[in-house]
mmCIF file of C-alpha atoms in Angstrom:
data_model
loop_
_atom_site.group_PDB
_atom_site.id
_atom_site.type_symbol
_atom_site.label_atom_id
_atom_site.label_comp_id
_atom_site.label_asym_id
_atom_site.label_seq_id
_atom_site.Cartn_x
_atom_site.Cartn_y
_atom_site.Cartn_z
ATOM 1 C CA MET A 1 36.186 -18.220 10.477
ATOM 2 C CA LEU A 2 34.730 -17.070 13.796
ATOM 3 C CA ASP A 3 31.234 -17.466 12.356
ATOM 4 C CA ARG A 4 31.903 -21.197 11.859
ATOM 5 C CA LEU A 5 33.648 -21.551 15.196
ATOM 6 C CA PRO A 6 30.682 -22.973 17.198
ATOM 7 C CA PHE A 7 30.079 -25.784 14.679
ATOM 8 C CA LEU A 8 33.749 -26.650 14.174
ATOM 9 C CA VAL A 9 34.688 -26.720 17.846
ATOM 10 C CA GLY A 10 31.383 -28.150 19.077
ATOM 11 C CA LEU A 11 31.526 -31.107 16.671
ATOM 12 C CA ARG A 12 35.221 -31.591 17.474
ATOM 13 C CA TYR A 13 34.392 -31.876 21.173
ATOM 14 C CA VAL A 14 31.852 -34.586 20.327
ATOM 15 C CA ARG A 15 34.400 -36.621 18.369
ATOM 16 C CA ALA A 16 37.349 -36.032 20.692
ATOM 17 C CA LYS A 17 38.547 -38.702 23.127
ATOM 18 C CA ARG A 18 38.461 -37.036 26.512
ATOM 19 C CA ARG A 19 41.045 -37.466 29.201
ATOM 20 C CA ASN A 20 38.187 -37.630 31.684
ATOM 21 C CA HIS A 21 36.577 -41.013 31.021
ATOM 22 C CA PHE A 22 33.716 -40.219 33.388
ATOM 23 C CA ILE A 23 32.570 -37.407 31.086
ATOM 24 C CA SER A 24 32.666 -39.809 28.139
ATOM 25 C CA PHE A 25 30.599 -42.303 30.116
ATOM 26 C CA ILE A 26 27.974 -39.671 30.978
ATOM 27 C CA SER A 27 27.797 -38.600 27.306
ATOM 28 C CA LEU A 28 27.268 -42.213 26.230
ATOM 29 C CA THR A 29 24.630 -42.673 28.933
ATOM 30 C CA SER A 30 22.786 -39.591 27.695
ATOM 31 C CA MET A 31 22.777 -40.917 24.129
ATOM 32 C CA LEU A 32 21.592 -44.357 25.219
ATOM 33 C CA GLY A 33 18.898 -42.851 27.436
ATOM 34 C CA LEU A 34 17.536 -40.739 24.593
ATOM 35 C CA MET A 35 17.711 -43.683 22.224
ATOM 36 C CA LEU A 36 15.856 -45.960 24.657
ATOM 37 C CA GLY A 37 13.225 -43.366 25.513
ATOM 38 C CA VAL A 38 12.478 -42.467 21.898
ATOM 39 C CA ALA A 39 12.431 -46.109 20.747
ATOM 40 C CA VAL A 40 10.161 -47.278 23.559
ATOM 41 C CA LEU A 41 7.795 -44.329 23.116
ATOM 42 C CA ILE A 42 7.453 -45.011 19.373
ATOM 43 C CA LEU A 43 6.880 -48.716 20.042
ATOM 44 C CA VAL A 44 4.301 -48.230 22.800
ATOM 45 C CA LEU A 45 2.336 -45.584 20.893
ATOM 46 C CA SER A 46 2.332 -47.849 17.835
ATOM 47 C CA VAL A 47 0.898 -50.692 19.909
ATOM 48 C CA MET A 48 -1.749 -48.364 21.360
ATOM 49 C CA ASN A 49 -2.578 -47.222 17.829
ATOM 50 C CA GLY A 50 -2.880 -50.879 16.887
ATOM 51 C CA PHE A 51 -5.375 -51.504 19.683
ATOM 52 C CA ASP A 52 -7.329 -48.432 18.610
ATOM 53 C CA HIS A 53 -7.358 -49.602 14.983
ATOM 54 C CA GLU A 54 -8.443 -53.115 15.941
ATOM 55 C CA LEU A 55 -11.240 -51.675 18.038
ATOM 56 C CA ARG A 56 -12.519 -49.681 15.091
ATOM 57 C CA THR A 57 -12.174 -52.352 12.418
ATOM 58 C CA ARG A 58 -12.997 -55.548 14.308
ATOM 59 C CA ILE A 59 -15.357 -54.749 17.143
ATOM 60 C CA LEU A 60 -16.968 -51.675 15.599
ATOM 61 C CA GLY A 61 -17.104 -53.533 12.301
ATOM 62 C CA MET A 62 -19.399 -56.044 13.999
ATOM 63 C CA VAL A 63 -21.228 -53.619 16.276
ATOM 64 C CA PRO A 64 -23.662 -51.191 14.618
ATOM 65 C CA HIS A 65 -22.637 -47.550 14.585
ATOM 66 C CA THR A 66 -26.262 -46.604 15.150
ATOM 67 C CA LYS A 67 -29.490 -48.469 15.868
ATOM 68 C CA ILE A 68 -32.912 -47.004 15.145
ATOM 69 C CA GLU A 69 -35.823 -48.694 16.906
ATOM 70 C CA SER A 70 -39.544 -48.200 17.324
ATOM 71 C CA GLN A 71 -41.538 -48.909 20.451
ATOM 72 C CA GLU A 72 -43.950 -51.116 18.481
ATOM 73 C CA GLY A 73 -41.365 -52.594 16.107
ATOM 74 C CA LEU A 74 -40.748 -51.652 12.488
ATOM 75 C CA VAL A 75 -43.085 -53.220 9.927
ATOM 76 C CA GLU A 76 -42.347 -51.211 6.787
ATOM 77 C CA TRP A 77 -38.626 -51.284 7.447
ATOM 78 C CA GLU A 78 -37.544 -51.412 3.788
ATOM 79 C CA ALA A 79 -39.037 -47.991 3.021
ATOM 80 C CA LEU A 80 -37.438 -46.551 6.158
ATOM 81 C CA ALA A 81 -34.067 -48.079 5.253
ATOM 82 C CA GLU A 82 -34.171 -46.499 1.791
ATOM 83 C CA GLN A 83 -35.078 -43.156 3.373
ATOM 84 C CA LEU A 84 -32.198 -43.252 5.867
ATOM 85 C CA VAL A 85 -29.605 -44.336 3.290
ATOM 86 C CA GLN A 86 -30.336 -41.099 1.432
ATOM 87 C CA ARG A 87 -28.719 -39.170 4.285
ATOM 88 C CA ASP A 88 -25.165 -37.937 3.671
ATOM 89 C CA ARG A 89 -23.625 -39.729 6.651
ATOM 90 C CA VAL A 90 -25.431 -43.073 6.293
ATOM 91 C CA ILE A 91 -23.771 -45.564 3.952
ATOM 92 C CA GLY A 92 -25.694 -48.715 4.817
ATOM 93 C CA ALA A 93 -28.748 -50.085 6.640
ATOM 94 C CA ALA A 94 -29.961 -53.546 7.621
ATOM 95 C CA PRO A 95 -32.840 -54.921 9.731
ATOM 96 C CA TYR A 96 -32.308 -56.969 12.868
ATOM 97 C CA VAL A 97 -34.048 -58.794 15.671
ATOM 98 C CA GLU A 98 -32.042 -59.165 18.885
ATOM 99 C CA GLN A 99 -32.716 -61.894 21.401
ATOM 100 C CA GLN A 100 -30.729 -62.626 24.537
ATOM 101 C CA GLY A 101 -30.663 -66.324 25.314
ATOM 102 C CA MET A 102 -28.707 -69.346 26.433
ATOM 103 C CA PHE A 103 -27.373 -72.079 24.187
ATOM 104 C CA SER A 104 -27.212 -75.622 25.461
ATOM 105 C CA SER A 105 -25.512 -78.685 24.027
ATOM 106 C CA GLY A 106 -24.297 -81.884 25.646
ATOM 107 C CA GLY A 107 -24.790 -80.534 29.154
ATOM 108 C CA ARG A 108 -22.856 -77.350 28.408
ATOM 109 C CA ASN A 109 -24.583 -73.987 28.680
ATOM 110 C CA GLN A 110 -23.439 -70.597 27.418
ATOM 111 C CA GLY A 111 -25.251 -67.272 27.290
ATOM 112 C CA ALA A 112 -25.151 -65.270 24.057
ATOM 113 C CA MET A 113 -26.835 -62.512 22.100
ATOM 114 C CA VAL A 114 -28.577 -63.896 19.002
ATOM 115 C CA ASN A 115 -28.928 -61.453 16.127
ATOM 116 C CA GLY A 116 -31.630 -62.187 13.603
ATOM 117 C CA ILE A 117 -30.298 -60.822 10.308
ATOM 118 C CA HIS A 118 -31.164 -60.674 6.645
ATOM 119 C CA PRO A 119 -28.150 -62.294 4.882
ATOM 120 C CA ASP A 120 -28.540 -60.113 1.791
ATOM 121 C CA TRP A 121 -28.551 -56.857 3.763
ATOM 122 C CA GLU A 122 -26.066 -57.623 6.534
ATOM 123 C CA SER A 123 -22.927 -56.890 4.474
ATOM 124 C CA GLN A 124 -23.941 -53.206 4.387
ATOM 125 C CA VAL A 125 -23.419 -52.780 8.133
ATOM 126 C CA SER A 126 -21.146 -55.636 9.279
ATOM 127 C CA ILE A 127 -17.883 -57.378 8.417
ATOM 128 C CA ILE A 128 -19.181 -60.758 9.621
ATOM 129 C CA GLY A 129 -19.147 -62.167 6.084
ATOM 130 C CA GLU A 130 -15.385 -61.528 5.837
ATOM 131 C CA HIS A 131 -14.623 -63.535 8.989
ATOM 132 C CA MET A 132 -16.500 -66.777 8.371
ATOM 133 C CA ARG A 133 -14.280 -69.763 9.198
ATOM 134 C CA GLN A 134 -16.843 -72.334 8.144
ATOM 135 C CA GLY A 135 -20.088 -71.974 6.241
ATOM 136 C CA GLU A 136 -21.618 -68.806 4.834
ATOM 137 C CA LEU A 137 -24.272 -66.319 5.873
ATOM 138 C CA ALA A 138 -26.285 -67.457 2.853
ATOM 139 C CA ASP A 139 -26.827 -70.745 4.723
ATOM 140 C CA LEU A 140 -29.201 -68.895 7.061
ATOM 141 C CA VAL A 141 -32.249 -69.895 5.048
ATOM 142 C CA PRO A 142 -35.700 -69.004 6.466
ATOM 143 C CA GLY A 143 -37.455 -71.948 8.080
ATOM 144 C CA GLU A 144 -34.363 -74.164 8.366
ATOM 145 C CA TRP A 145 -33.474 -72.809 11.798
ATOM 146 C CA ASN A 146 -29.759 -72.547 11.169
ATOM 147 C CA VAL A 147 -27.407 -70.559 13.374
ATOM 148 C CA VAL A 148 -23.895 -69.147 12.986
ATOM 149 C CA LEU A 149 -21.827 -69.190 16.188
ATOM 150 C CA GLY A 150 -18.697 -67.370 17.242
ATOM 151 C CA SER A 151 -15.623 -69.607 17.344
ATOM 152 C CA MET A 152 -15.158 -69.371 21.110
ATOM 153 C CA LEU A 153 -18.868 -69.873 21.743
ATOM 154 C CA ALA A 154 -18.803 -73.020 19.598
ATOM 155 C CA ARG A 155 -15.705 -74.255 21.410
ATOM 156 C CA ARG A 156 -17.280 -73.761 24.824
ATOM 157 C CA LEU A 157 -20.389 -75.623 23.710
ATOM 158 C CA GLY A 158 -18.271 -78.339 22.102
ATOM 159 C CA VAL A 159 -20.103 -78.139 18.760
ATOM 160 C CA GLY A 160 -19.200 -77.760 15.109
ATOM 161 C CA VAL A 161 -20.944 -77.301 11.783
ATOM 162 C CA GLY A 162 -23.839 -79.742 11.481
ATOM 163 C CA ASP A 163 -24.342 -80.174 15.235
ATOM 164 C CA ARG A 164 -27.561 -79.264 16.994
ATOM 165 C CA VAL A 165 -27.864 -76.729 19.811
ATOM 166 C CA THR A 166 -30.837 -75.661 21.908
ATOM 167 C CA LEU A 167 -31.607 -71.993 22.436
ATOM 168 C CA LEU A 168 -33.448 -71.058 25.612
ATOM 169 C CA VAL A 169 -34.961 -67.561 25.603
ATOM 170 C CA PRO A 170 -36.087 -65.769 28.774
ATOM 171 C CA GLU A 171 -39.738 -65.587 27.662
ATOM 172 C CA ALA A 172 -42.052 -68.151 29.134
ATOM 173 C CA SER A 173 -44.671 -70.179 27.247
ATOM 174 C CA ILE A 174 -47.922 -70.983 29.044
ATOM 175 C CA THR A 175 -49.181 -74.497 28.354
ATOM 176 C CA PRO A 176 -51.814 -76.716 29.972
ATOM 177 C CA ALA A 177 -48.971 -78.417 31.796
ATOM 178 C CA GLY A 178 -47.720 -75.145 33.268
ATOM 179 C CA VAL A 179 -45.273 -72.363 32.460
ATOM 180 C CA PHE A 180 -42.174 -73.422 30.556
ATOM 181 C CA PRO A 181 -39.266 -71.442 29.112
ATOM 182 C CA ARG A 182 -39.321 -71.099 25.361
ATOM 183 C CA LEU A 183 -36.906 -73.494 23.651
ATOM 184 C CA LYS A 184 -35.875 -73.982 20.039
ATOM 185 C CA ARG A 185 -33.452 -76.370 18.367
ATOM 186 C CA PHE A 186 -31.004 -74.885 15.866
ATOM 187 C CA THR A 187 -28.492 -76.476 13.519
ATOM 188 C CA VAL A 188 -25.012 -74.971 13.464
ATOM 189 C CA SER A 189 -24.438 -73.953 9.837
ATOM 190 C CA GLY A 190 -21.356 -71.768 10.248
ATOM 191 C CA ILE A 191 -18.649 -70.461 12.582
ATOM 192 C CA PHE A 192 -17.069 -67.000 12.502
ATOM 193 C CA SER A 193 -14.009 -65.556 14.200
ATOM 194 C CA VAL A 194 -12.986 -61.912 14.478
ATOM 195 C CA GLY A 195 -10.384 -62.458 17.208
ATOM 196 C CA ALA A 196 -12.375 -60.462 19.759
ATOM 197 C CA ASP A 197 -14.620 -61.119 22.741
ATOM 198 C CA LEU A 198 -17.602 -61.109 20.375
ATOM 199 C CA ASP A 199 -16.548 -64.626 19.369
ATOM 200 C CA ALA A 200 -17.688 -65.804 22.797
ATOM 201 C CA ASN A 201 -21.075 -64.130 23.126
ATOM 202 C CA LEU A 202 -22.562 -63.545 19.669
ATOM 203 C CA ALA A 203 -24.567 -65.701 17.259
ATOM 204 C CA TYR A 204 -26.517 -65.066 14.050
ATOM 205 C CA ALA A 205 -29.764 -66.575 12.780
ATOM 206 C CA ASN A 206 -32.165 -65.722 9.979
ATOM 207 C CA ILE A 207 -34.347 -62.744 10.794
ATOM 208 C CA GLU A 208 -37.566 -64.558 9.833
ATOM 209 C CA ASP A 209 -36.759 -67.416 12.198
ATOM 210 C CA MET A 210 -36.105 -64.956 15.022
ATOM 211 C CA GLN A 211 -39.342 -63.092 14.234
ATOM 212 C CA THR A 212 -41.182 -66.367 14.635
ATOM 213 C CA LEU A 213 -39.371 -67.233 17.857
ATOM 214 C CA ALA A 214 -40.020 -63.763 19.308
ATOM 215 C CA ARG A 215 -43.628 -63.764 18.005
ATOM 216 C CA MET A 216 -43.141 -60.420 16.286
ATOM 217 C CA GLY A 217 -45.037 -61.158 13.094
ATOM 218 C CA ASP A 218 -43.693 -59.092 10.180
ATOM 219 C CA ALA A 219 -42.088 -56.473 12.426
ATOM 220 C CA VAL A 220 -38.334 -56.228 13.038
ATOM 221 C CA GLY A 221 -36.573 -54.962 16.125
ATOM 222 C CA GLY A 222 -35.008 -52.035 14.296
ATOM 223 C CA LEU A 223 -32.485 -50.926 11.719
ATOM 224 C CA ARG A 224 -28.708 -51.010 12.083
ATOM 225 C CA LEU A 225 -26.932 -48.156 10.310
ATOM 226 C CA GLU A 226 -23.355 -47.844 9.059
ATOM 227 C CA LEU A 227 -21.943 -44.302 9.039
ATOM 228 C CA ASP A 228 -19.045 -42.849 7.077
ATOM 229 C CA ASP A 229 -17.534 -41.543 10.335
ATOM 230 C CA LEU A 230 -18.207 -43.411 13.564
ATOM 231 C CA PHE A 231 -17.315 -40.334 15.638
ATOM 232 C CA VAL A 232 -20.434 -38.497 14.469
ATOM 233 C CA ALA A 233 -22.680 -41.366 15.572
ATOM 234 C CA GLY A 234 -24.065 -39.469 18.563
ATOM 235 C CA SER A 235 -25.101 -36.340 16.697
ATOM 236 C CA GLU A 236 -26.288 -38.246 13.629
ATOM 237 C CA THR A 237 -28.423 -40.580 15.747
ATOM 238 C CA GLN A 238 -30.070 -37.658 17.473
ATOM 239 C CA ALA A 239 -30.691 -35.913 14.143
ATOM 240 C CA ILE A 240 -32.357 -39.054 12.710
ATOM 241 C CA VAL A 241 -34.595 -39.510 15.752
ATOM 242 C CA ASP A 242 -35.613 -35.839 15.646
ATOM 243 C CA GLU A 243 -36.453 -36.180 11.949
ATOM 244 C CA LEU A 244 -38.501 -39.363 12.372
ATOM 245 C CA GLY A 245 -40.481 -37.922 15.258
ATOM 246 C CA SER A 246 -42.021 -39.489 18.336
ATOM 247 C CA GLY A 247 -42.195 -43.237 18.652
ATOM 248 C CA TYR A 248 -38.605 -43.757 17.541
ATOM 249 C CA ARG A 249 -35.466 -44.025 19.609
ATOM 250 C CA GLY A 250 -31.819 -44.432 18.714
ATOM 251 C CA THR A 251 -28.617 -45.674 20.323
ATOM 252 C CA ASP A 252 -25.056 -45.581 19.023
ATOM 253 C CA TRP A 253 -21.895 -47.610 19.565
ATOM 254 C CA THR A 254 -20.695 -45.425 22.446
ATOM 255 C CA PHE A 255 -23.359 -46.980 24.690
ATOM 256 C CA SER A 256 -21.916 -50.482 24.290
ATOM 257 C CA HIS A 257 -18.213 -49.966 23.551
ATOM 258 C CA GLY A 258 -17.527 -46.267 24.095
ATOM 259 C CA ASN A 259 -15.919 -46.903 27.484
ATOM 260 C CA LEU A 260 -13.389 -49.264 25.899
ATOM 261 C CA PHE A 261 -12.462 -46.729 23.236
ATOM 262 C CA GLN A 262 -12.130 -43.935 25.821
ATOM 263 C CA ALA A 263 -9.986 -46.178 28.028
ATOM 264 C CA ILE A 264 -7.572 -46.843 25.157
ATOM 265 C CA GLN A 265 -7.325 -43.129 24.356
ATOM 266 C CA MET A 266 -6.718 -42.259 28.015
ATOM 267 C CA GLU A 267 -4.102 -44.987 28.395
ATOM 268 C CA LYS A 268 -2.348 -43.784 25.246
ATOM 269 C CA ARG A 269 -2.103 -40.225 26.584
ATOM 270 C CA MET A 270 -0.957 -41.301 30.049
ATOM 271 C CA ILE A 271 1.646 -43.756 28.736
ATOM 272 C CA ALA A 272 2.954 -41.113 26.319
ATOM 273 C CA LEU A 273 3.280 -38.664 29.223
ATOM 274 C CA LEU A 274 5.071 -41.164 31.455
ATOM 275 C CA LEU A 275 7.492 -42.270 28.742
ATOM 276 C CA THR A 276 8.222 -38.657 27.842
ATOM 277 C CA VAL A 277 9.629 -38.373 31.367
ATOM 278 C CA ILE A 278 12.222 -41.002 30.384
ATOM 279 C CA ILE A 279 13.249 -38.823 27.445
ATOM 280 C CA ALA A 280 13.334 -35.770 29.722
ATOM 281 C CA VAL A 281 15.627 -37.514 32.227
ATOM 282 C CA ALA A 282 17.956 -38.624 29.435
ATOM 283 C CA ALA A 283 17.915 -35.162 27.882
ATOM 284 C CA PHE A 284 18.735 -33.459 31.141
ATOM 285 C CA ASN A 285 21.669 -35.829 31.621
ATOM 286 C CA ILE A 286 23.175 -33.694 28.888
ATOM 287 C CA VAL A 287 23.216 -30.858 31.436
ATOM 288 C CA SER A 288 25.594 -32.853 33.638
ATOM 289 C CA THR A 289 27.728 -33.803 30.654
ATOM 290 C CA LEU A 290 28.096 -30.244 29.391
ATOM 291 C CA VAL A 291 28.686 -28.747 32.844
ATOM 292 C CA MET A 292 31.606 -31.121 33.330
ATOM 293 C CA VAL A 293 32.865 -30.407 29.811
ATOM 294 C CA VAL A 294 32.737 -26.664 30.507
ATOM 295 C CA THR A 295 34.750 -27.185 33.695
ATOM 296 C CA ASP A 296 37.234 -29.374 31.809
ATOM 297 C CA LYS A 297 37.598 -26.877 28.931
ATOM 298 C CA ARG A 298 37.910 -23.624 30.888
ATOM 299 C CA ALA A 299 41.415 -23.059 29.546
ATOM 300 C CA ASP A 300 40.239 -23.624 25.945
ATOM 301 C CA ILE A 301 37.382 -21.219 26.476
ATOM 302 C CA ALA A 302 39.722 -18.559 27.851
ATOM 303 C CA ILE A 303 42.086 -18.906 24.870
ATOM 304 C CA LEU A 304 39.192 -18.657 22.407
ATOM 305 C CA ARG A 305 37.977 -15.533 24.159
ATOM 306 C CA THR A 306 41.412 -13.909 23.938
ATOM 307 C CA ILE A 307 41.597 -14.442 20.163
ATOM 308 C CA GLY A 308 38.226 -12.777 19.595
ATOM 309 C CA ALA A 309 35.496 -15.331 20.262
ATOM 310 C CA THR A 310 32.366 -13.684 21.635
ATOM 311 C CA PRO A 311 30.290 -15.029 24.525
ATOM 312 C CA ARG A 312 27.635 -15.853 21.942
ATOM 313 C CA SER A 313 30.130 -18.011 20.010
ATOM 314 C CA ILE A 314 31.143 -19.812 23.202
ATOM 315 C CA MET A 315 27.490 -20.537 23.957
ATOM 316 C CA GLY A 316 27.092 -21.833 20.407
ATOM 317 C CA ILE A 317 29.946 -24.307 20.853
ATOM 318 C CA PHE A 318 28.307 -26.097 23.750
ATOM 319 C CA ILE A 319 24.817 -25.856 22.293
ATOM 320 C CA VAL A 320 26.144 -27.556 19.152
ATOM 321 C CA GLN A 321 27.889 -30.207 21.229
ATOM 322 C CA GLY A 322 24.756 -30.932 23.278
ATOM 323 C CA LEU A 323 22.530 -31.022 20.222
ATOM 324 C CA ALA A 324 24.924 -33.356 18.430
ATOM 325 C CA ILE A 325 24.817 -35.776 21.377
ATOM 326 C CA GLY A 326 21.037 -35.536 21.469
ATOM 327 C CA LEU A 327 20.528 -35.906 17.716
ATOM 328 C CA ILE A 328 22.632 -39.059 17.606
ATOM 329 C CA GLY A 329 20.540 -40.605 20.382
ATOM 330 C CA ILE A 330 17.270 -39.455 18.816
ATOM 331 C CA ALA A 331 18.211 -40.704 15.332
ATOM 332 C CA VAL A 332 19.214 -44.147 16.586
ATOM 333 C CA GLY A 333 16.116 -44.282 18.799
ATOM 334 C CA VAL A 334 13.823 -43.428 15.878
ATOM 335 C CA ALA A 335 15.415 -46.132 13.722
ATOM 336 C CA VAL A 336 15.141 -48.771 16.471
ATOM 337 C CA GLY A 337 11.609 -47.692 17.403
ATOM 338 C CA ILE A 338 10.350 -47.853 13.814
ATOM 339 C CA LEU A 339 11.955 -51.260 13.307
ATOM 340 C CA LEU A 340 10.366 -52.638 16.484
ATOM 341 C CA ALA A 341 6.968 -51.077 15.690
ATOM 342 C CA LEU A 342 6.930 -52.746 12.269
ATOM 343 C CA THR A 343 8.013 -56.169 13.536
ATOM 344 C CA ILE A 344 6.666 -56.462 17.106
ATOM 345 C CA SER A 345 3.571 -58.445 16.055
ATOM 346 C CA ASP A 346 5.715 -61.044 14.265
ATOM 347 C CA LEU A 347 8.232 -61.135 17.129
ATOM 348 C CA ILE A 348 5.523 -61.735 19.716
ATOM 349 C CA GLY A 349 3.918 -64.376 17.472
ATOM 350 C CA TRP A 350 7.243 -66.191 17.128
ATOM 351 C CA PHE A 351 7.840 -65.970 20.891
ATOM 352 C CA GLU A 352 4.386 -67.384 21.638
ATOM 353 C CA SER A 353 4.835 -70.301 19.244
ATOM 354 C CA ALA A 354 8.384 -70.996 20.400
ATOM 355 C CA PHE A 355 7.651 -71.024 24.142
ATOM 356 C CA GLY A 356 3.955 -71.923 24.168
ATOM 357 C CA ILE A 357 2.948 -68.713 25.939
ATOM 358 C CA GLN A 358 -0.125 -66.656 25.050
ATOM 359 C CA PHE A 359 0.175 -63.005 26.027
ATOM 360 C CA LEU A 360 -3.369 -61.969 25.096
ATOM 361 C CA ASP A 361 -6.301 -64.286 25.767
ATOM 362 C CA ALA A 362 -9.352 -63.363 23.689
ATOM 363 C CA GLY A 363 -11.486 -64.513 26.608
ATOM 364 C CA VAL A 364 -10.010 -61.716 28.734
ATOM 365 C CA TYR A 365 -8.980 -59.096 26.188
ATOM 366 C CA PHE A 366 -10.911 -58.048 23.120
ATOM 367 C CA ILE A 367 -8.223 -59.364 20.755
ATOM 368 C CA SER A 368 -5.919 -62.380 20.774
ATOM 369 C CA ASP A 369 -2.765 -60.958 19.179
ATOM 370 C CA LEU A 370 -0.625 -57.867 19.772
ATOM 371 C CA PRO A 371 -1.383 -55.242 17.123
ATOM 372 C CA SER A 372 0.952 -52.454 16.029
ATOM 373 C CA ARG A 373 0.214 -49.523 13.764
ATOM 374 C CA LEU A 374 2.962 -46.969 13.124
ATOM 375 C CA GLU A 375 1.698 -43.399 12.780
ATOM 376 C CA TRP A 376 4.231 -41.007 11.287
ATOM 377 C CA SER A 377 2.581 -38.099 13.076
ATOM 378 C CA ASP A 378 3.520 -39.760 16.390
ATOM 379 C CA VAL A 379 7.128 -40.161 15.240
ATOM 380 C CA ARG A 380 7.202 -36.485 14.251
ATOM 381 C CA ASP A 381 5.821 -35.358 17.615
ATOM 382 C CA ILE A 382 8.265 -37.564 19.528
ATOM 383 C CA VAL A 383 11.244 -36.222 17.579
ATOM 384 C CA ILE A 384 10.131 -32.609 18.113
ATOM 385 C CA ALA A 385 9.593 -33.188 21.849
ATOM 386 C CA ALA A 386 12.947 -34.944 22.281
ATOM 387 C CA PHE A 387 14.804 -32.280 20.286
ATOM 388 C CA GLY A 388 13.126 -29.506 22.274
ATOM 389 C CA LEU A 389 14.097 -31.084 25.606
ATOM 390 C CA THR A 390 17.647 -31.589 24.358
ATOM 391 C CA PHE A 391 17.916 -27.958 23.278
ATOM 392 C CA LEU A 392 16.662 -26.738 26.656
ATOM 393 C CA SER A 393 19.236 -28.961 28.362
ATOM 394 C CA THR A 394 22.097 -27.198 26.584
ATOM 395 C CA LEU A 395 21.179 -23.642 27.545
ATOM 396 C CA TYR A 396 22.390 -23.542 31.161
ATOM 397 C CA PRO A 397 25.832 -25.161 30.561
ATOM 398 C CA ALA A 398 26.329 -22.958 27.485
ATOM 399 C CA TRP A 399 25.429 -19.868 29.512
ATOM 400 C CA ARG A 400 27.956 -20.846 32.199
ATOM 401 C CA ALA A 401 30.630 -21.317 29.538
ATOM 402 C CA ALA A 402 29.924 -17.853 28.133
ATOM 403 C CA ARG A 403 30.474 -16.318 31.597
ATOM 404 C CA VAL A 404 34.005 -17.732 31.960
ATOM 405 C CA GLN A 405 36.444 -14.828 32.418
ATOM 406 C CA PRO A 406 39.728 -15.357 30.500
ATOM 407 C CA ALA A 407 41.799 -13.388 33.026
ATOM 408 C CA ASP A 408 40.689 -15.507 35.972
ATOM 409 C CA VAL A 409 41.463 -18.741 34.137
ATOM 410 C CA LEU A 410 44.785 -17.840 32.480
ATOM 411 C CA ARG A 411 46.166 -16.385 35.713
ATOM 412 C CA TYR A 412 46.632 -19.909 37.061
ATOM 413 C CA GLU A 413 47.632 -21.645 33.813
#
């Protein structure tokens, strides 16, 4: 019977209605604090995971993992592409010609990066084909001078499919009349949208048209490579350049978007640390609760000691009570946090449509909606951390209870 004493008495203390209502209030506050801390931490980490996932799938789905270029341009790019695809890490390759320029239409001007692509090869390295709102990449026929614009770029220019836009490139043409910037009229054949800032500053044209505009002949600017793991892009790029020898250079996605990815990872760690403090404060409220319970139950402790309860059993009683308070708060917090993490995107969408408020502007942020991605490993780590803090919070009050001397207490009872 004495072996079961800590569980029986500890759980009874949790269920009992105390004469001291302040103690009951502090116990409830501790539970609510743990619940709130755990729920908010699960929700925030899920949102940060959502941002991380969107970065990888949307932006890095449009941005090449690795680019291999030559100082003189690549002429026999097909043979090189077949050679690189044979590597274990490379799962796709496609040629490109990049040209920075400015689009103009109806008095509106907007700078953008124009990618000359081969429609049949582009699907190996980009998800652009999956995000076409109007038109298709196959409409980029050589010689027709068609262009596919991002949705926000098209909106800022005030154009749609079938409209004409003028592309001004920063290379000058020398004519008998003087030096003029190079201009070319394009027809908008499609519009894409990935819900990121790329919608505002990216356009696609046929690679042969861009070769003509850039006066590159049969050469392409380089090859874009898709890797099976984007986190090995740095080492794999260096290995490819070393294998190809001099005259080649390579860049990977970390040069263009690595700072954004690192910022999200840093913010996730810092937010997790700050919100863990909320859990710690709530957990250590249990210290106050148990200290007051020990003071309130000194007579009970003394009686238990006189009938044979050991100091270890007395410690167990209050450890069980503290853990029971903590586990209730943690369990409810996990349930609420998981529910919010799974529904926050829909809730925010409903709130935006109901009140006409947009929380994330794609012109400022790299996405236009609030993502959430629940990772069970995060839930596990949060539960372990919260349980560990709760357990530590019970040790000091339990130790004080074990030091109560029956003779000193019963003398005045």
